[in-house]
Amino acid sequence: MMMMMMMMMMMTDDDDDDDDDDDDDDDDDDDDDNDDDNDDDMMMMMMMMMMMMMMMMMMMMMMMMMMMMMMMMMMMTTMTTTMTTTTSTTMTTILHKTWYEKISD
């Protein structure tokens, strides 16, 4: 009950005595401090979340890069093998052709 009365007094009597105003101010300061603490906590949470997100993004990027590198390597190997096989076959065919032609002559 006393608490309720105090709350009502604080809410209603703004221009009363100076002492009451001081009390109100003190209480306000306390509230502000609490708010600041909450804000700090929120900021910490946000920072943590951002860090986690950044880490996740970095991991994803790394994975993507690895995948891309692997794909590139695979593509390069396949490309080189195909290129060499095709060139070798064409070279052999050309050589055989010329060789056969020479022999026939």
PDB file of N, CA and C in Angstrom:
ATOM      1  N   MET A   1       0.848  -1.186   0.000  1.00  0.00           N
ATOM      2  CA  MET A   1       0.000   0.000   0.000  1.00  0.00           C
ATOM      3  C   MET A   1       0.893   1.249   0.000  1.00  0.00           C
ATOM      4  N   MET A   2       1.913   1.250   0.812  1.00  0.00           N
ATOM      5  CA  MET A   2       2.789   2.409   0.879  1.00  0.00           C
ATOM      6  C   MET A   2       3.475   2.612  -0.465  1.00  0.00           C
ATOM      7  N   MET A   3       3.816   1.525  -1.067  1.00  0.00           N
ATOM      8  CA  MET A   3       4.474   1.621  -2.359  1.00  0.00           C
ATOM      9  C   MET A   3       3.533   2.241  -3.372  1.00  0.00           C
ATOM     10  N   MET A   4       2.302   1.822  -3.322  1.00  0.00           N
ATOM     11  CA  MET A   4       1.327   2.361  -4.256  1.00  0.00           C
ATOM     12  C   MET A   4       1.166   3.867  -4.027  1.00  0.00           C
ATOM     13  N   MET A   5       1.101   4.239  -2.783  1.00  0.00           N
ATOM     14  CA  MET A   5       0.941   5.660  -2.474  1.00  0.00           C
ATOM     15  C   MET A   5       2.159   6.444  -2.983  1.00  0.00           C
ATOM     16  N   MET A   6       3.299   5.899  -2.776  1.00  0.00           N
ATOM     17  CA  MET A   6       4.509   6.581  -3.214  1.00  0.00           C
ATOM     18  C   MET A   6       4.500   6.728  -4.730  1.00  0.00           C
ATOM     19  N   MET A   7       4.081   5.683  -5.370  1.00  0.00           N
ATOM     20  CA  MET A   7       4.054   5.726  -6.830  1.00  0.00           C
ATOM     21  C   MET A   7       3.077   6.794  -7.290  1.00  0.00           C
ATOM     22  N   MET A   8       1.932   6.832  -6.645  1.00  0.00           N
ATOM     23  CA  MET A   8       0.934   7.818  -7.033  1.00  0.00           C
ATOM     24  C   MET A   8       1.477   9.232  -6.787  1.00  0.00           C
ATOM     25  N   MET A   9       2.139   9.397  -5.676  1.00  0.00           N
ATOM     26  CA  MET A   9       2.692  10.708  -5.361  1.00  0.00           C
ATOM     27  C   MET A   9       3.722  11.110  -6.415  1.00  0.00           C
ATOM     28  N   MET A  10       4.529  10.173  -6.765  1.00  0.00           N
ATOM     29  CA  MET A  10       5.558  10.493  -7.743  1.00  0.00           C
ATOM     30  C   MET A  10       4.942  10.835  -9.093  1.00  0.00           C
ATOM     31  N   MET A  11       3.912  10.135  -9.406  1.00  0.00           N
ATOM     32  CA  MET A  11       3.305  10.352 -10.703  1.00  0.00           C
ATOM     33  C   MET A  11       2.604  11.712 -10.755  1.00  0.00           C
ATOM     34  N   THR A  12       1.858  12.021  -9.690  1.00  0.00           N
ATOM     35  CA  THR A  12       0.985  13.194  -9.776  1.00  0.00           C
ATOM     36  C   THR A  12       1.687  14.473  -9.398  1.00  0.00           C
ATOM     37  N   ASP A  13       2.403  14.481  -8.247  1.00  0.00           N
ATOM     38  CA  ASP A  13       2.938  15.751  -7.734  1.00  0.00           C
ATOM     39  C   ASP A  13       4.240  16.078  -8.422  1.00  0.00           C
ATOM     40  N   ASP A  14       4.161  16.872  -9.415  1.00  0.00           N
ATOM     41  CA  ASP A  14       5.389  17.309 -10.064  1.00  0.00           C
ATOM     42  C   ASP A  14       5.920  18.582  -9.429  1.00  0.00           C
ATOM     43  N   ASP A  15       5.057  19.567  -9.255  1.00  0.00           N
ATOM     44  CA  ASP A  15       5.540  20.818  -8.655  1.00  0.00           C
ATOM     45  C   ASP A  15       5.161  20.849  -7.181  1.00  0.00           C
ATOM     46  N   ASP A  16       5.825  20.061  -6.439  1.00  0.00           N
ATOM     47  CA  ASP A  16       5.547  20.084  -4.999  1.00  0.00           C
ATOM     48  C   ASP A  16       6.715  20.744  -4.298  1.00  0.00           C
ATOM     49  N   ASP A  17       7.410  20.017  -3.422  1.00  0.00           N
ATOM     50  CA  ASP A  17       8.598  20.579  -2.773  1.00  0.00           C
ATOM     51  C   ASP A  17       9.821  20.316  -3.633  1.00  0.00           C
ATOM     52  N   ASP A  18      10.893  20.905  -3.206  1.00  0.00           N
ATOM     53  CA  ASP A  18      12.162  20.656  -3.880  1.00  0.00           C
ATOM     54  C   ASP A  18      12.689  19.273  -3.551  1.00  0.00           C
ATOM     55  N   ASP A  19      12.439  18.846  -2.336  1.00  0.00           N
ATOM     56  CA  ASP A  19      12.947  17.529  -1.922  1.00  0.00           C
ATOM     57  C   ASP A  19      12.329  16.430  -2.773  1.00  0.00           C
ATOM     58  N   ASP A  20      11.051  16.547  -2.965  1.00  0.00           N
ATOM     59  CA  ASP A  20      10.378  15.520  -3.759  1.00  0.00           C
ATOM     60  C   ASP A  20      10.933  15.500  -5.174  1.00  0.00           C
ATOM     61  N   ASP A  21      11.148  16.677  -5.690  1.00  0.00           N
ATOM     62  CA  ASP A  21      11.701  16.747  -7.049  1.00  0.00           C
ATOM     63  C   ASP A  21      13.056  16.068  -7.102  1.00  0.00           C
ATOM     64  N   ASP A  22      13.831  16.323  -6.075  1.00  0.00           N
ATOM     65  CA  ASP A  22      15.144  15.684  -6.042  1.00  0.00           C
ATOM     66  C   ASP A  22      15.004  14.171  -6.029  1.00  0.00           C
ATOM     67  N   ASP A  23      14.082  13.722  -5.218  1.00  0.00           N
ATOM     68  CA  ASP A  23      13.868  12.272  -5.155  1.00  0.00           C
ATOM     69  C   ASP A  23      13.479  11.754  -6.530  1.00  0.00           C
ATOM     70  N   ASP A  24      12.587  12.479  -7.156  1.00  0.00           N
ATOM     71  CA  ASP A  24      12.159  12.059  -8.491  1.00  0.00           C
ATOM     72  C   ASP A  24      13.341  11.999  -9.436  1.00  0.00           C
ATOM     73  N   ASP A  25      14.152  13.000  -9.346  1.00  0.00           N
ATOM     74  CA  ASP A  25      15.315  13.038 -10.235  1.00  0.00           C
ATOM     75  C   ASP A  25      16.225  11.853  -9.986  1.00  0.00           C
ATOM     76  N   ASP A  26      16.417  11.570  -8.702  1.00  0.00           N
ATOM     77  CA  ASP A  26      17.284  10.435  -8.375  1.00  0.00           C
ATOM     78  C   ASP A  26      16.713   9.155  -8.971  1.00  0.00           C
ATOM     79  N   ASP A  27      15.420   9.009  -8.779  1.00  0.00           N
ATOM     80  CA  ASP A  27      14.798   7.794  -9.314  1.00  0.00           C
ATOM     81  C   ASP A  27      14.957   7.742 -10.830  1.00  0.00           C
ATOM     82  N   ASP A  28      14.784   8.889 -11.432  1.00  0.00           N
ATOM     83  CA  ASP A  28      14.933   8.917 -12.889  1.00  0.00           C
ATOM     84  C   ASP A  28      16.336   8.506 -13.291  1.00  0.00           C
ATOM     85  N   ASP A  29      17.284   9.005 -12.513  1.00  0.00           N
ATOM     86  CA  ASP A  29      18.669   8.640 -12.826  1.00  0.00           C
ATOM     87  C   ASP A  29      18.862   7.138 -12.735  1.00  0.00           C
ATOM     88  N   ASP A  30      18.290   6.579 -11.702  1.00  0.00           N
ATOM     89  CA  ASP A  30      18.415   5.129 -11.549  1.00  0.00           C
ATOM     90  C   ASP A  30      17.808   4.422 -12.748  1.00  0.00           C
ATOM     91  N   ASP A  31      16.652   4.899 -13.134  1.00  0.00           N
ATOM     92  CA  ASP A  31      16.002   4.283 -14.291  1.00  0.00           C
ATOM     93  C   ASP A  31      16.887   4.394 -15.522  1.00  0.00           C
ATOM     94  N   ASP A  32      17.472   5.553 -15.661  1.00  0.00           N
ATOM     95  CA  ASP A  32      18.341   5.754 -16.819  1.00  0.00           C
ATOM     96  C   ASP A  32      19.504   4.782 -16.795  1.00  0.00           C
ATOM     97  N   ASP A  33      20.046   4.625 -15.597  1.00  0.00           N
ATOM     98  CA  ASP A  33      21.169   3.679 -15.486  1.00  0.00           C
ATOM     99  C   ASP A  33      20.725   2.286 -15.897  1.00  0.00           C
ATOM    100  N   ASN A  34      19.578   1.926 -15.428  1.00  0.00           N
ATOM    101  CA  ASN A  34      19.090   0.596 -15.787  1.00  0.00           C
ATOM    102  C   ASN A  34      18.894   0.484 -17.292  1.00  0.00           C
ATOM    103  N   ASP A  35      18.343   1.529 -17.838  1.00  0.00           N
ATOM    104  CA  ASP A  35      18.136   1.518 -19.290  1.00  0.00           C
ATOM    105  C   ASP A  35      19.465   1.371 -20.016  1.00  0.00           C
ATOM    106  N   ASP A  36      20.441   2.101 -19.497  1.00  0.00           N
ATOM    107  CA  ASP A  36      21.760   2.017 -20.132  1.00  0.00           C
ATOM    108  C   ASP A  36      22.300   0.594 -20.061  1.00  0.00           C
ATOM    109  N   ASP A  37      22.112  -0.001 -18.905  1.00  0.00           N
ATOM    110  CA  ASP A  37      22.590  -1.382 -18.761  1.00  0.00           C
ATOM    111  C   ASP A  37      21.892  -2.277 -19.768  1.00  0.00           C
ATOM    112  N   ASN A  38      20.611  -2.082 -19.884  1.00  0.00           N
ATOM    113  CA  ASN A  38      19.862  -2.898 -20.827  1.00  0.00           C
ATOM    114  C   ASN A  38      20.353  -2.660 -22.246  1.00  0.00           C
ATOM    115  N   ASP A  39      20.605  -1.387 -22.521  1.00  0.00           N
ATOM    116  CA  ASP A  39      21.091  -1.061 -23.856  1.00  0.00           C
ATOM    117  C   ASP A  39      22.446  -1.726 -24.104  1.00  0.00           C
ATOM    118  N   ASP A  40      23.268  -1.694 -23.071  1.00  0.00           N
ATOM    119  CA  ASP A  40      24.573  -2.336 -23.220  1.00  0.00           C
ATOM    120  C   ASP A  40      24.409  -3.827 -23.480  1.00  0.00           C
ATOM    121  N   ASP A  41      23.520  -4.418 -22.743  1.00  0.00           N
ATOM    122  CA  ASP A  41      23.279  -5.849 -22.951  1.00  0.00           C
ATOM    123  C   ASP A  41      22.803  -6.094 -24.376  1.00  0.00           C
ATOM    124  N   MET A  42      21.908  -5.240 -24.802  1.00  0.00           N
ATOM    125  CA  MET A  42      21.386  -5.396 -26.152  1.00  0.00           C
ATOM    126  C   MET A  42      22.518  -5.229 -27.163  1.00  0.00           C
ATOM    127  N   MET A  43      23.354  -4.257 -26.907  1.00  0.00           N
ATOM    128  CA  MET A  43      24.464  -4.028 -27.826  1.00  0.00           C
ATOM    129  C   MET A  43      25.381  -5.246 -27.852  1.00  0.00           C
ATOM    130  N   MET A  44      25.617  -5.789 -26.694  1.00  0.00           N
ATOM    131  CA  MET A  44      26.466  -6.975 -26.631  1.00  0.00           C
ATOM    132  C   MET A  44      25.831  -8.115 -27.420  1.00  0.00           C
ATOM    133  N   MET A  45      24.534  -8.258 -27.224  1.00  0.00           N
ATOM    134  CA  MET A  45      23.836  -9.323 -27.935  1.00  0.00           C
ATOM    135  C   MET A  45      23.928  -9.084 -29.438  1.00  0.00           C
ATOM    136  N   MET A  46      23.733  -7.837 -29.823  1.00  0.00           N
ATOM    137  CA  MET A  46      23.784  -7.515 -31.244  1.00  0.00           C
ATOM    138  C   MET A  46      25.183  -7.782 -31.787  1.00  0.00           C
ATOM    139  N   MET A  47      26.182  -7.399 -31.010  1.00  0.00           N
ATOM    140  CA  MET A  47      27.541  -7.613 -31.464  1.00  0.00           C
ATOM    141  C   MET A  47      27.824  -9.109 -31.615  1.00  0.00           C
ATOM    142  N   MET A  48      27.346  -9.858 -30.647  1.00  0.00           N
ATOM    143  CA  MET A  48      27.563 -11.298 -30.701  1.00  0.00           C
ATOM    144  C   MET A  48      26.873 -11.881 -31.937  1.00  0.00           C
ATOM    145  N   MET A  49      25.663 -11.408 -32.161  1.00  0.00           N
ATOM    146  CA  MET A  49      24.920 -11.909 -33.311  1.00  0.00           C
ATOM    147  C   MET A  49      25.654 -11.544 -34.597  1.00  0.00           C
ATOM    148  N   MET A  50      26.144 -10.312 -34.641  1.00  0.00           N
ATOM    149  CA  MET A  50      26.846  -9.880 -35.839  1.00  0.00           C
ATOM    150  C   MET A  50      28.107 -10.723 -36.044  1.00  0.00           C
ATOM    151  N   MET A  51      28.794 -10.979 -34.944  1.00  0.00           N
ATOM    152  CA  MET A  51      30.006 -11.782 -35.052  1.00  0.00           C
ATOM    153  C   MET A  51      29.672 -13.182 -35.555  1.00  0.00           C
ATOM    154  N   MET A  52      28.593 -13.722 -35.020  1.00  0.00           N
ATOM    155  CA  MET A  52      28.195 -15.059 -35.439  1.00  0.00           C
ATOM    156  C   MET A  52      27.849 -15.051 -36.924  1.00  0.00           C
ATOM    157  N   MET A  53      27.119 -14.018 -37.313  1.00  0.00           N
ATOM    158  CA  MET A  53      26.734 -13.929 -38.720  1.00  0.00           C
ATOM    159  C   MET A  53      27.982 -13.812 -39.595  1.00  0.00           C
ATOM    160  N   MET A  54      28.910 -12.989 -39.142  1.00  0.00           N
ATOM    161  CA  MET A  54      30.121 -12.810 -39.928  1.00  0.00           C
ATOM    162  C   MET A  54      30.883 -14.129 -40.034  1.00  0.00           C
ATOM    163  N   MET A  55      30.936 -14.830 -38.923  1.00  0.00           N
ATOM    164  CA  MET A  55      31.643 -16.104 -38.934  1.00  0.00           C
ATOM    165  C   MET A  55      30.962 -17.073 -39.904  1.00  0.00           C
ATOM    166  N   MET A  56      29.644 -17.083 -39.829  1.00  0.00           N
ATOM    167  CA  MET A  56      28.907 -17.978 -40.713  1.00  0.00           C
ATOM    168  C   MET A  56      29.165 -17.595 -42.169  1.00  0.00           C
ATOM    169  N   MET A  57      29.142 -16.298 -42.425  1.00  0.00           N
ATOM    170  CA  MET A  57      29.364 -15.849 -43.787  1.00  0.00           C
ATOM    171  C   MET A  57      30.770 -16.229 -44.244  1.00  0.00           C
ATOM    172  N   MET A  58      31.725 -16.047 -43.353  1.00  0.00           N
ATOM    173  CA  MET A  58      33.091 -16.386 -43.717  1.00  0.00           C
ATOM    174  C   MET A  58      33.203 -17.878 -44.015  1.00  0.00           C
ATOM    175  N   MET A  59      32.547 -18.662 -43.179  1.00  0.00           N
ATOM    176  CA  MET A  59      32.603 -20.106 -43.380  1.00  0.00           C
ATOM    177  C   MET A  59      31.971 -20.460 -44.722  1.00  0.00           C
ATOM    178  N   MET A  60      30.845 -19.814 -44.994  1.00  0.00           N
ATOM    179  CA  MET A  60      30.159 -20.097 -46.247  1.00  0.00           C
ATOM    180  C   MET A  60      31.049 -19.691 -47.419  1.00  0.00           C
ATOM    181  N   MET A  61      31.678 -18.536 -47.284  1.00  0.00           N
ATOM    182  CA  MET A  61      32.532 -18.067 -48.360  1.00  0.00           C
ATOM    183  C   MET A  61      33.701 -19.031 -48.561  1.00  0.00           C
ATOM    184  N   MET A  62      34.249 -19.475 -47.459  1.00  0.00           N
ATOM    185  CA  MET A  62      35.368 -20.400 -47.563  1.00  0.00           C
ATOM    186  C   MET A  62      34.916 -21.690 -48.255  1.00  0.00           C
ATOM    187  N   MET A  63      33.756 -22.154 -47.846  1.00  0.00           N
ATOM    188  CA  MET A  63      33.241 -23.384 -48.441  1.00  0.00           C
ATOM    189  C   MET A  63      33.023 -23.170 -49.934  1.00  0.00           C
ATOM    190  N   MET A  64      32.453 -22.028 -50.258  1.00  0.00           N
ATOM    191  CA  MET A  64      32.185 -21.747 -51.664  1.00  0.00           C
ATOM    192  C   MET A  64      33.499 -21.671 -52.436  1.00  0.00           C
ATOM    193  N   MET A  65      34.474 -21.017 -51.836  1.00  0.00           N
ATOM    194  CA  MET A  65      35.754 -20.892 -52.514  1.00  0.00           C
ATOM    195  C   MET A  65      36.375 -22.272 -52.717  1.00  0.00           C
ATOM    196  N   MET A  66      36.280 -23.081 -51.690  1.00  0.00           N
ATOM    197  CA  MET A  66      36.847 -24.422 -51.796  1.00  0.00           C
ATOM    198  C   MET A  66      36.142 -25.197 -52.909  1.00  0.00           C
ATOM    199  N   MET A  67      34.825 -25.070 -52.902  1.00  0.00           N
ATOM    200  CA  MET A  67      34.064 -25.781 -53.926  1.00  0.00           C
ATOM    201  C   MET A  67      34.460 -25.268 -55.310  1.00  0.00           C
ATOM    202  N   MET A  68      34.583 -23.973 -55.420  1.00  0.00           N
ATOM    203  CA  MET A  68      34.935 -23.404 -56.712  1.00  0.00           C
ATOM    204  C   MET A  68      36.319 -23.882 -57.129  1.00  0.00           C
ATOM    205  N   MET A  69      37.226 -23.896 -56.180  1.00  0.00           N
ATOM    206  CA  MET A  69      38.571 -24.350 -56.504  1.00  0.00           C
ATOM    207  C   MET A  69      38.547 -25.804 -56.953  1.00  0.00           C
ATOM    208  N   MET A  70      37.790 -26.590 -56.228  1.00  0.00           N
ATOM    209  CA  MET A  70      37.708 -28.006 -56.589  1.00  0.00           C
ATOM    210  C   MET A  70      37.121 -28.145 -57.990  1.00  0.00           C
ATOM    211  N   MET A  71      36.071 -27.392 -58.229  1.00  0.00           N
ATOM    212  CA  MET A  71      35.434 -27.465 -59.540  1.00  0.00           C
ATOM    213  C   MET A  71      36.425 -27.028 -60.611  1.00  0.00           C
ATOM    214  N   MET A  72      37.135 -25.963 -60.334  1.00  0.00           N
ATOM    215  CA  MET A  72      38.092 -25.469 -61.318  1.00  0.00           C
ATOM    216  C   MET A  72      39.168 -26.522 -61.565  1.00  0.00           C
ATOM    217  N   MET A  73      39.627 -27.121 -60.504  1.00  0.00           N
ATOM    218  CA  MET A  73      40.660 -28.136 -60.658  1.00  0.00           C
ATOM    219  C   MET A  73      40.127 -29.294 -61.495  1.00  0.00           C
ATOM    220  N   MET A  74      38.940 -29.710 -61.162  1.00  0.00           N
ATOM    221  CA  MET A  74      38.353 -30.824 -61.904  1.00  0.00           C
ATOM    222  C   MET A  74      38.197 -30.438 -63.371  1.00  0.00           C
ATOM    223  N   MET A  75      37.686 -29.250 -63.582  1.00  0.00           N
ATOM    224  CA  MET A  75      37.466 -28.796 -64.954  1.00  0.00           C
ATOM    225  C   MET A  75      38.811 -28.720 -65.683  1.00  0.00           C
ATOM    226  N   MET A  76      39.795 -28.187 -64.993  1.00  0.00           N
ATOM    227  CA  MET A  76      41.090 -28.044 -65.644  1.00  0.00           C
ATOM    228  C   MET A  76      41.649 -29.411 -66.008  1.00  0.00           C
ATOM    229  N   THR A  77      41.546 -30.325 -65.085  1.00  0.00           N
ATOM    230  CA  THR A  77      42.102 -31.654 -65.388  1.00  0.00           C
ATOM    231  C   THR A  77      41.357 -32.291 -66.544  1.00  0.00           C
ATOM    232  N   THR A  78      40.042 -32.206 -66.480  1.00  0.00           N
ATOM    233  CA  THR A  78      39.277 -32.816 -67.580  1.00  0.00           C
ATOM    234  C   THR A  78      39.607 -32.123 -68.890  1.00  0.00           C
ATOM    235  N   MET A  79      39.688 -30.796 -68.822  1.00  0.00           N
ATOM    236  CA  MET A  79      39.967 -30.059 -70.042  1.00  0.00           C
ATOM    237  C   MET A  79      41.345 -30.449 -70.587  1.00  0.00           C
ATOM    238  N   THR A  80      42.303 -30.527 -69.707  1.00  0.00           N
ATOM    239  CA  THR A  80      43.643 -30.852 -70.205  1.00  0.00           C
ATOM    240  C   THR A  80      43.683 -32.258 -70.763  1.00  0.00           C
ATOM    241  N   THR A  81      43.013 -33.165 -70.091  1.00  0.00           N
ATOM    242  CA  THR A  81      43.036 -34.547 -70.608  1.00  0.00           C
ATOM    243  C   THR A  81      42.357 -34.611 -71.963  1.00  0.00           C
ATOM    244  N   THR A  82      41.218 -33.963 -72.047  1.00  0.00           N
ATOM    245  CA  THR A  82      40.532 -34.002 -73.340  1.00  0.00           C
ATOM    246  C   THR A  82      41.377 -33.335 -74.416  1.00  0.00           C
ATOM    247  N   MET A  83      41.964 -32.215 -74.048  1.00  0.00           N
ATOM    248  CA  MET A  83      42.773 -31.505 -75.036  1.00  0.00           C
ATOM    249  C   MET A  83      43.944 -32.377 -75.482  1.00  0.00           C
ATOM    250  N   THR A  84      44.587 -32.967 -74.523  1.00  0.00           N
ATOM    251  CA  THR A  84      45.750 -33.774 -74.920  1.00  0.00           C
ATOM    252  C   THR A  84      45.326 -34.965 -75.747  1.00  0.00           C
ATOM    253  N   THR A  85      44.237 -35.581 -75.344  1.00  0.00           N
ATOM    254  CA  THR A  85      43.807 -36.755 -76.124  1.00  0.00           C
ATOM    255  C   THR A  85      43.435 -36.335 -77.528  1.00  0.00           C
ATOM    256  N   THR A  86      42.686 -35.264 -77.628  1.00  0.00           N
ATOM    257  CA  THR A  86      42.282 -34.845 -78.981  1.00  0.00           C
ATOM    258  C   THR A  86      43.498 -34.463 -79.802  1.00  0.00           C
ATOM    259  N   THR A  87      44.383 -33.710 -79.204  1.00  0.00           N
ATOM    260  CA  THR A  87      45.552 -33.293 -79.984  1.00  0.00           C
ATOM    261  C   THR A  87      46.397 -34.499 -80.362  1.00  0.00           C
ATOM    262  N   SER A  88      46.543 -35.402 -79.437  1.00  0.00           N
ATOM    263  CA  SER A  88      47.369 -36.579 -79.754  1.00  0.00           C
ATOM    264  C   SER A  88      46.720 -37.388 -80.855  1.00  0.00           C
ATOM    265  N   THR A  89      45.419 -37.567 -80.770  1.00  0.00           N
ATOM    266  CA  THR A  89      44.761 -38.353 -81.818  1.00  0.00           C
ATOM    267  C   THR A  89      44.892 -37.662 -83.168  1.00  0.00           C
ATOM    268  N   THR A  90      44.661 -36.364 -83.149  1.00  0.00           N
ATOM    269  CA  THR A  90      44.775 -35.662 -84.430  1.00  0.00           C
ATOM    270  C   THR A  90      46.209 -35.738 -84.945  1.00  0.00           C
ATOM    271  N   MET A  91      47.142 -35.567 -84.068  1.00  0.00           N
ATOM    272  CA  MET A  91      48.536 -35.630 -84.497  1.00  0.00           C
ATOM    273  C   MET A  91      48.857 -37.016 -85.063  1.00  0.00           C
ATOM    274  N   THR A  92      48.405 -38.017 -84.355  1.00  0.00           N
ATOM    275  CA  THR A  92      48.705 -39.377 -84.846  1.00  0.00           C
ATOM    276  C   THR A  92      48.032 -39.619 -86.176  1.00  0.00           C
ATOM    277  N   THR A  93      46.820 -39.160 -86.291  1.00  0.00           N
ATOM    278  CA  THR A  93      46.144 -39.375 -87.577  1.00  0.00           C
ATOM    279  C   THR A  93      46.885 -38.639 -88.683  1.00  0.00           C
ATOM    280  N   ILE A  94      47.271 -37.427 -88.404  1.00  0.00           N
ATOM    281  CA  ILE A  94      47.996 -36.673 -89.435  1.00  0.00           C
ATOM    282  C   ILE A  94      49.309 -37.382 -89.764  1.00  0.00           C
ATOM    283  N   LEU A  95      49.998 -37.785 -88.743  1.00  0.00           N
ATOM    284  CA  LEU A  95      51.268 -38.466 -88.978  1.00  0.00           C
ATOM    285  C   LEU A  95      51.059 -39.755 -89.769  1.00  0.00           C
ATOM    286  N   HIS A  96      50.061 -40.479 -89.351  1.00  0.00           N
ATOM    287  CA  HIS A  96      49.789 -41.736 -90.063  1.00  0.00           C
ATOM    288  C   HIS A  96      49.458 -41.469 -91.519  1.00  0.00           C
ATOM    289  N   LYS A  97      48.668 -40.437 -91.688  1.00  0.00           N
ATOM    290  CA  LYS A  97      48.289 -40.108 -93.066  1.00  0.00           C
ATOM    291  C   LYS A  97      49.534 -39.810 -93.892  1.00  0.00           C
ATOM    292  N   THR A  98      50.345 -38.923 -93.352  1.00  0.00           N
ATOM    293  CA  THR A  98      51.535 -38.562 -94.126  1.00  0.00           C
ATOM    294  C   THR A  98      52.444 -39.767 -94.303  1.00  0.00           C
ATOM    295  N   TRP A  99      52.546 -40.562 -93.298  1.00  0.00           N
ATOM    296  CA  TRP A  99      53.403 -41.740 -93.370  1.00  0.00           C
ATOM    297  C   TRP A  99      52.898 -42.718 -94.422  1.00  0.00           C
ATOM    298  N   TYR A 100      51.565 -42.945 -94.361  1.00  0.00           N
ATOM    299  CA  TYR A 100      50.992 -43.842 -95.358  1.00  0.00           C
ATOM    300  C   TYR A 100      51.170 -43.276 -96.765  1.00  0.00           C
ATOM    301  N   GLU A 101      50.962 -41.983 -96.872  1.00  0.00           N
ATOM    302  CA  GLU A 101      51.119 -41.380 -98.186  1.00  0.00           C
ATOM    303  C   GLU A 101      52.554 -41.542 -98.684  1.00  0.00           C
ATOM    304  N   LYS A 102      53.483 -41.350 -97.807  1.00  0.00           N
ATOM    305  CA  LYS A 102      54.886 -41.495 -98.209  1.00  0.00           C
ATOM    306  C   LYS A 102      55.178 -42.933 -98.619  1.00  0.00           C
ATOM    307  N   ILE A 103      54.615 -43.836 -97.839  1.00  0.00           N
ATOM    308  CA  ILE A 103      54.884 -45.242 -98.143  1.00  0.00           C
ATOM    309  C   ILE A 103      54.255 -45.604 -99.486  1.00  0.00           C
ATOM    310  N   SER A 104      53.054 -45.124 -99.680  1.00  0.00           N
ATOM    311  CA  SER A 104      52.389 -45.457-100.934  1.00  0.00           C
ATOM    312  C   SER A 104      53.132 -44.870-102.125  1.00  0.00           C
ATOM    313  N   ASP A 105      53.702 -43.715-101.896  1.00  0.00           N
ATOM    314  CA  ASP A 105      54.488 -43.130-102.992  1.00  0.00           C
ATOM    315  C   ASP A 105      55.718 -43.997-103.207  1.00  0.00           C
TER     316      ASP A 105
END
